[in-house]
Short mmCIF file of N, CA and C in Angstrom, two decimals:
data_model
loop_
_atom_site.label_atom_id
_atom_site.label_comp_id
_atom_site.label_asym_id
_atom_site.label_seq_id
_atom_site.Cartn_x
_atom_site.Cartn_y
_atom_site.Cartn_z
N TYR A 224 -49.66 -60.16 52.71
CA TYR A 224 -48.40 -60.28 53.40
C TYR A 224 -48.64 -60.34 54.91
N ARG A 225 -47.72 -60.99 55.61
CA ARG A 225 -47.78 -60.96 57.07
C ARG A 225 -47.41 -59.53 57.50
N PRO A 226 -47.95 -59.09 58.61
CA PRO A 226 -47.72 -57.70 59.03
C PRO A 226 -46.24 -57.30 59.14
N GLU A 227 -45.39 -58.21 59.56
CA GLU A 227 -43.97 -57.85 59.70
C GLU A 227 -43.26 -57.71 58.35
N PHE A 228 -43.94 -58.10 57.29
CA PHE A 228 -43.36 -57.96 55.95
C PHE A 228 -44.09 -56.89 55.14
N TRP A 229 -44.45 -55.82 55.80
CA TRP A 229 -45.11 -54.70 55.12
C TRP A 229 -44.22 -54.14 54.01
N TRP A 230 -42.92 -54.28 54.13
CA TRP A 230 -41.96 -53.73 53.18
C TRP A 230 -41.78 -54.60 51.93
N PHE A 231 -42.36 -55.80 51.95
CA PHE A 231 -42.10 -56.72 50.86
C PHE A 231 -42.73 -56.25 49.54
N GLU A 232 -43.80 -55.50 49.62
CA GLU A 232 -44.39 -54.96 48.39
C GLU A 232 -43.44 -53.95 47.75
N ILE A 233 -42.72 -53.20 48.54
CA ILE A 233 -41.71 -52.28 48.02
C ILE A 233 -40.61 -53.07 47.32
N TYR A 234 -40.18 -54.17 47.95
CA TYR A 234 -39.19 -55.04 47.31
C TYR A 234 -39.74 -55.59 46.00
N GLU A 235 -41.00 -56.00 45.99
CA GLU A 235 -41.61 -56.57 44.79
C GLU A 235 -41.65 -55.54 43.66
N CYS A 236 -41.96 -54.31 43.98
CA CYS A 236 -41.93 -53.24 42.96
C CYS A 236 -40.52 -53.05 42.42
N PHE A 237 -39.52 -53.08 43.29
CA PHE A 237 -38.14 -52.96 42.84
C PHE A 237 -37.74 -54.15 41.97
N ARG A 238 -38.19 -55.35 42.34
CA ARG A 238 -37.90 -56.54 41.54
C ARG A 238 -38.47 -56.41 40.13
N ARG A 239 -39.69 -55.97 40.06
CA ARG A 239 -40.33 -55.80 38.74
C ARG A 239 -39.63 -54.70 37.94
N PHE A 240 -39.27 -53.62 38.61
CA PHE A 240 -38.54 -52.55 37.93
C PHE A 240 -37.20 -53.07 37.41
N SER A 241 -36.55 -53.92 38.18
CA SER A 241 -35.26 -54.47 37.76
C SER A 241 -35.40 -55.27 36.48
N PHE A 242 -36.42 -56.10 36.40
CA PHE A 242 -36.63 -56.90 35.20
C PHE A 242 -37.05 -56.05 34.01
N ALA A 243 -37.87 -55.04 34.25
CA ALA A 243 -38.41 -54.25 33.14
C ALA A 243 -37.58 -53.01 32.83
N GLY A 244 -36.95 -52.42 33.82
CA GLY A 244 -36.29 -51.14 33.61
C GLY A 244 -34.79 -51.20 33.46
N ILE A 245 -34.15 -52.05 34.21
CA ILE A 245 -32.69 -52.09 34.17
C ILE A 245 -32.18 -52.92 32.99
N LEU A 246 -32.88 -53.97 32.67
CA LEU A 246 -32.41 -54.88 31.61
C LEU A 246 -32.48 -54.28 30.21
N VAL A 247 -33.22 -53.17 30.05
CA VAL A 247 -33.31 -52.55 28.72
C VAL A 247 -31.99 -51.90 28.30
N PHE A 248 -31.08 -51.72 29.25
CA PHE A 248 -29.80 -51.12 28.92
C PHE A 248 -28.81 -52.12 28.33
N PHE A 249 -29.21 -53.37 28.27
CA PHE A 249 -28.39 -54.41 27.64
C PHE A 249 -28.98 -54.75 26.28
N SER A 250 -28.16 -55.25 25.40
CA SER A 250 -28.62 -55.68 24.09
C SER A 250 -29.63 -56.82 24.26
N PRO A 251 -30.79 -56.72 23.59
CA PRO A 251 -31.83 -57.75 23.78
C PRO A 251 -31.34 -59.16 23.43
N GLY A 252 -31.54 -60.07 24.35
CA GLY A 252 -31.16 -61.46 24.14
C GLY A 252 -29.69 -61.75 24.26
N SER A 253 -28.90 -60.76 24.64
CA SER A 253 -27.45 -60.97 24.74
C SER A 253 -27.12 -61.76 26.01
N PRO A 254 -25.98 -62.45 25.99
CA PRO A 254 -25.59 -63.18 27.20
C PRO A 254 -25.48 -62.31 28.45
N PRO A 255 -24.94 -61.08 28.37
CA PRO A 255 -24.93 -60.25 29.60
C PRO A 255 -26.33 -59.95 30.13
N GLN A 256 -27.27 -59.68 29.23
CA GLN A 256 -28.64 -59.41 29.67
C GLN A 256 -29.23 -60.64 30.35
N LEU A 257 -29.00 -61.80 29.78
CA LEU A 257 -29.51 -63.03 30.37
C LEU A 257 -28.84 -63.33 31.72
N CYS A 258 -27.55 -63.06 31.82
CA CYS A 258 -26.84 -63.30 33.08
C CYS A 258 -27.32 -62.37 34.19
N VAL A 259 -27.52 -61.11 33.87
CA VAL A 259 -28.01 -60.16 34.88
C VAL A 259 -29.43 -60.53 35.29
N SER A 260 -30.27 -60.89 34.32
CA SER A 260 -31.64 -61.28 34.67
C SER A 260 -31.63 -62.59 35.47
N LEU A 261 -30.71 -63.48 35.18
CA LEU A 261 -30.57 -64.71 35.96
C LEU A 261 -30.19 -64.38 37.41
N LEU A 262 -29.31 -63.42 37.59
CA LEU A 262 -28.93 -62.98 38.93
C LEU A 262 -30.12 -62.39 39.67
N PHE A 263 -30.91 -61.54 38.99
CA PHE A 263 -32.11 -60.97 39.60
C PHE A 263 -33.08 -62.09 40.00
N ALA A 264 -33.25 -63.08 39.14
CA ALA A 264 -34.17 -64.19 39.43
C ALA A 264 -33.68 -65.01 40.61
N LEU A 265 -32.38 -65.23 40.70
CA LEU A 265 -31.83 -65.99 41.82
C LEU A 265 -32.03 -65.24 43.14
N ILE A 266 -31.75 -63.96 43.14
CA ILE A 266 -31.96 -63.15 44.34
C ILE A 266 -33.43 -63.16 44.75
N SER A 267 -34.30 -63.03 43.77
CA SER A 267 -35.74 -63.06 44.04
C SER A 267 -36.17 -64.39 44.64
N SER A 268 -35.68 -65.47 44.07
CA SER A 268 -36.03 -66.79 44.57
C SER A 268 -35.55 -66.98 46.01
N LEU A 269 -34.35 -66.52 46.28
CA LEU A 269 -33.81 -66.64 47.63
C LEU A 269 -34.57 -65.77 48.63
N MET A 270 -34.99 -64.59 48.20
CA MET A 270 -35.76 -63.70 49.08
C MET A 270 -37.08 -64.35 49.48
N TYR A 271 -37.79 -64.92 48.50
CA TYR A 271 -39.06 -65.57 48.80
C TYR A 271 -38.87 -66.81 49.66
N ALA A 272 -37.82 -67.58 49.38
CA ALA A 272 -37.58 -68.80 50.15
C ALA A 272 -37.18 -68.47 51.60
N TYR A 273 -36.36 -67.46 51.78
CA TYR A 273 -35.88 -67.11 53.12
C TYR A 273 -36.95 -66.44 53.98
N HIS A 274 -37.63 -65.44 53.41
CA HIS A 274 -38.55 -64.64 54.21
C HIS A 274 -39.94 -65.25 54.32
N GLN A 275 -40.41 -65.93 53.28
CA GLN A 275 -41.77 -66.47 53.24
C GLN A 275 -42.77 -65.42 53.75
N PRO A 276 -42.97 -64.37 52.95
CA PRO A 276 -43.71 -63.20 53.44
C PRO A 276 -45.23 -63.34 53.49
N PHE A 277 -45.78 -64.36 52.88
CA PHE A 277 -47.24 -64.47 52.81
C PHE A 277 -47.79 -65.19 54.03
N GLU A 278 -49.06 -64.91 54.33
CA GLU A 278 -49.69 -65.53 55.49
C GLU A 278 -49.97 -67.01 55.26
N LYS A 279 -50.36 -67.36 54.06
CA LYS A 279 -50.69 -68.76 53.76
C LYS A 279 -49.47 -69.47 53.17
N SER A 280 -49.23 -70.68 53.62
CA SER A 280 -48.07 -71.43 53.13
C SER A 280 -48.21 -71.75 51.64
N GLU A 281 -49.46 -71.90 51.17
CA GLU A 281 -49.67 -72.17 49.74
C GLU A 281 -49.19 -71.00 48.88
N GLU A 282 -49.41 -69.80 49.36
CA GLU A 282 -48.97 -68.61 48.62
C GLU A 282 -47.44 -68.51 48.61
N ASN A 283 -46.82 -68.86 49.71
CA ASN A 283 -45.36 -68.87 49.75
C ASN A 283 -44.80 -69.92 48.79
N SER A 284 -45.43 -71.09 48.77
CA SER A 284 -44.98 -72.15 47.86
C SER A 284 -45.15 -71.73 46.41
N LEU A 285 -46.28 -71.12 46.08
CA LEU A 285 -46.52 -70.67 44.72
C LEU A 285 -45.52 -69.61 44.30
N ALA A 286 -45.20 -68.69 45.20
CA ALA A 286 -44.21 -67.64 44.89
C ALA A 286 -42.84 -68.25 44.66
N GLN A 287 -42.47 -69.22 45.47
CA GLN A 287 -41.17 -69.87 45.30
C GLN A 287 -41.10 -70.66 44.00
N ILE A 288 -42.16 -71.38 43.69
CA ILE A 288 -42.20 -72.16 42.45
C ILE A 288 -42.12 -71.24 41.24
N SER A 289 -42.83 -70.12 41.28
CA SER A 289 -42.82 -69.22 40.13
C SER A 289 -41.46 -68.55 39.94
N THR A 290 -40.79 -68.20 41.04
CA THR A 290 -39.47 -67.59 40.87
C THR A 290 -38.44 -68.61 40.40
N VAL A 291 -38.57 -69.85 40.83
CA VAL A 291 -37.67 -70.90 40.34
C VAL A 291 -37.95 -71.16 38.86
N ALA A 292 -39.21 -71.11 38.44
CA ALA A 292 -39.54 -71.30 37.03
C ALA A 292 -38.93 -70.19 36.17
N ILE A 293 -38.96 -68.95 36.66
CA ILE A 293 -38.33 -67.84 35.94
C ILE A 293 -36.82 -68.08 35.85
N PHE A 294 -36.22 -68.50 36.95
CA PHE A 294 -34.78 -68.78 36.98
C PHE A 294 -34.43 -69.87 35.96
N LEU A 295 -35.18 -70.96 35.95
CA LEU A 295 -34.88 -72.06 35.03
C LEU A 295 -35.10 -71.66 33.57
N THR A 296 -36.10 -70.84 33.31
CA THR A 296 -36.34 -70.36 31.95
C THR A 296 -35.17 -69.51 31.47
N LEU A 297 -34.68 -68.62 32.32
CA LEU A 297 -33.53 -67.80 31.95
C LEU A 297 -32.27 -68.63 31.79
N LEU A 298 -32.10 -69.64 32.63
CA LEU A 298 -30.96 -70.52 32.52
C LEU A 298 -31.00 -71.28 31.19
N ALA A 299 -32.18 -71.73 30.80
CA ALA A 299 -32.33 -72.39 29.50
C ALA A 299 -32.02 -71.42 28.36
N GLY A 300 -32.42 -70.16 28.51
CA GLY A 300 -32.10 -69.15 27.51
C GLY A 300 -30.61 -68.95 27.36
N ILE A 301 -29.89 -68.95 28.47
CA ILE A 301 -28.44 -68.81 28.42
C ILE A 301 -27.82 -70.02 27.72
N LEU A 302 -28.29 -71.21 28.06
CA LEU A 302 -27.74 -72.42 27.45
C LEU A 302 -28.01 -72.46 25.95
N ILE A 303 -29.18 -72.02 25.53
CA ILE A 303 -29.50 -71.99 24.10
C ILE A 303 -28.65 -70.95 23.39
N THR A 304 -28.46 -69.78 24.01
CA THR A 304 -27.67 -68.71 23.41
C THR A 304 -26.21 -69.10 23.25
N LEU A 305 -25.68 -69.85 24.20
CA LEU A 305 -24.26 -70.18 24.19
C LEU A 305 -23.94 -71.45 23.41
N LYS A 306 -24.90 -72.06 22.79
CA LYS A 306 -24.63 -73.33 22.07
C LYS A 306 -23.65 -73.12 21.02
#
């Protein structure tokens, strides 16, 4: 991380906790669980795109691509569930 983003690892731990810890309170695979996880993924994607916390631009690009991939996967899950 760039020095001014020393706090981003704390955010990353919270992001992981959100996906692993908070979503267990919803029924597995239910539309509410998918919608909340989609919201978490969108916030995560926006955080990485806005702040670009890594020193190398390649790392920032990889982080943004991976969060968008998570978002699109969850969006596909919602579309499949609601068919």
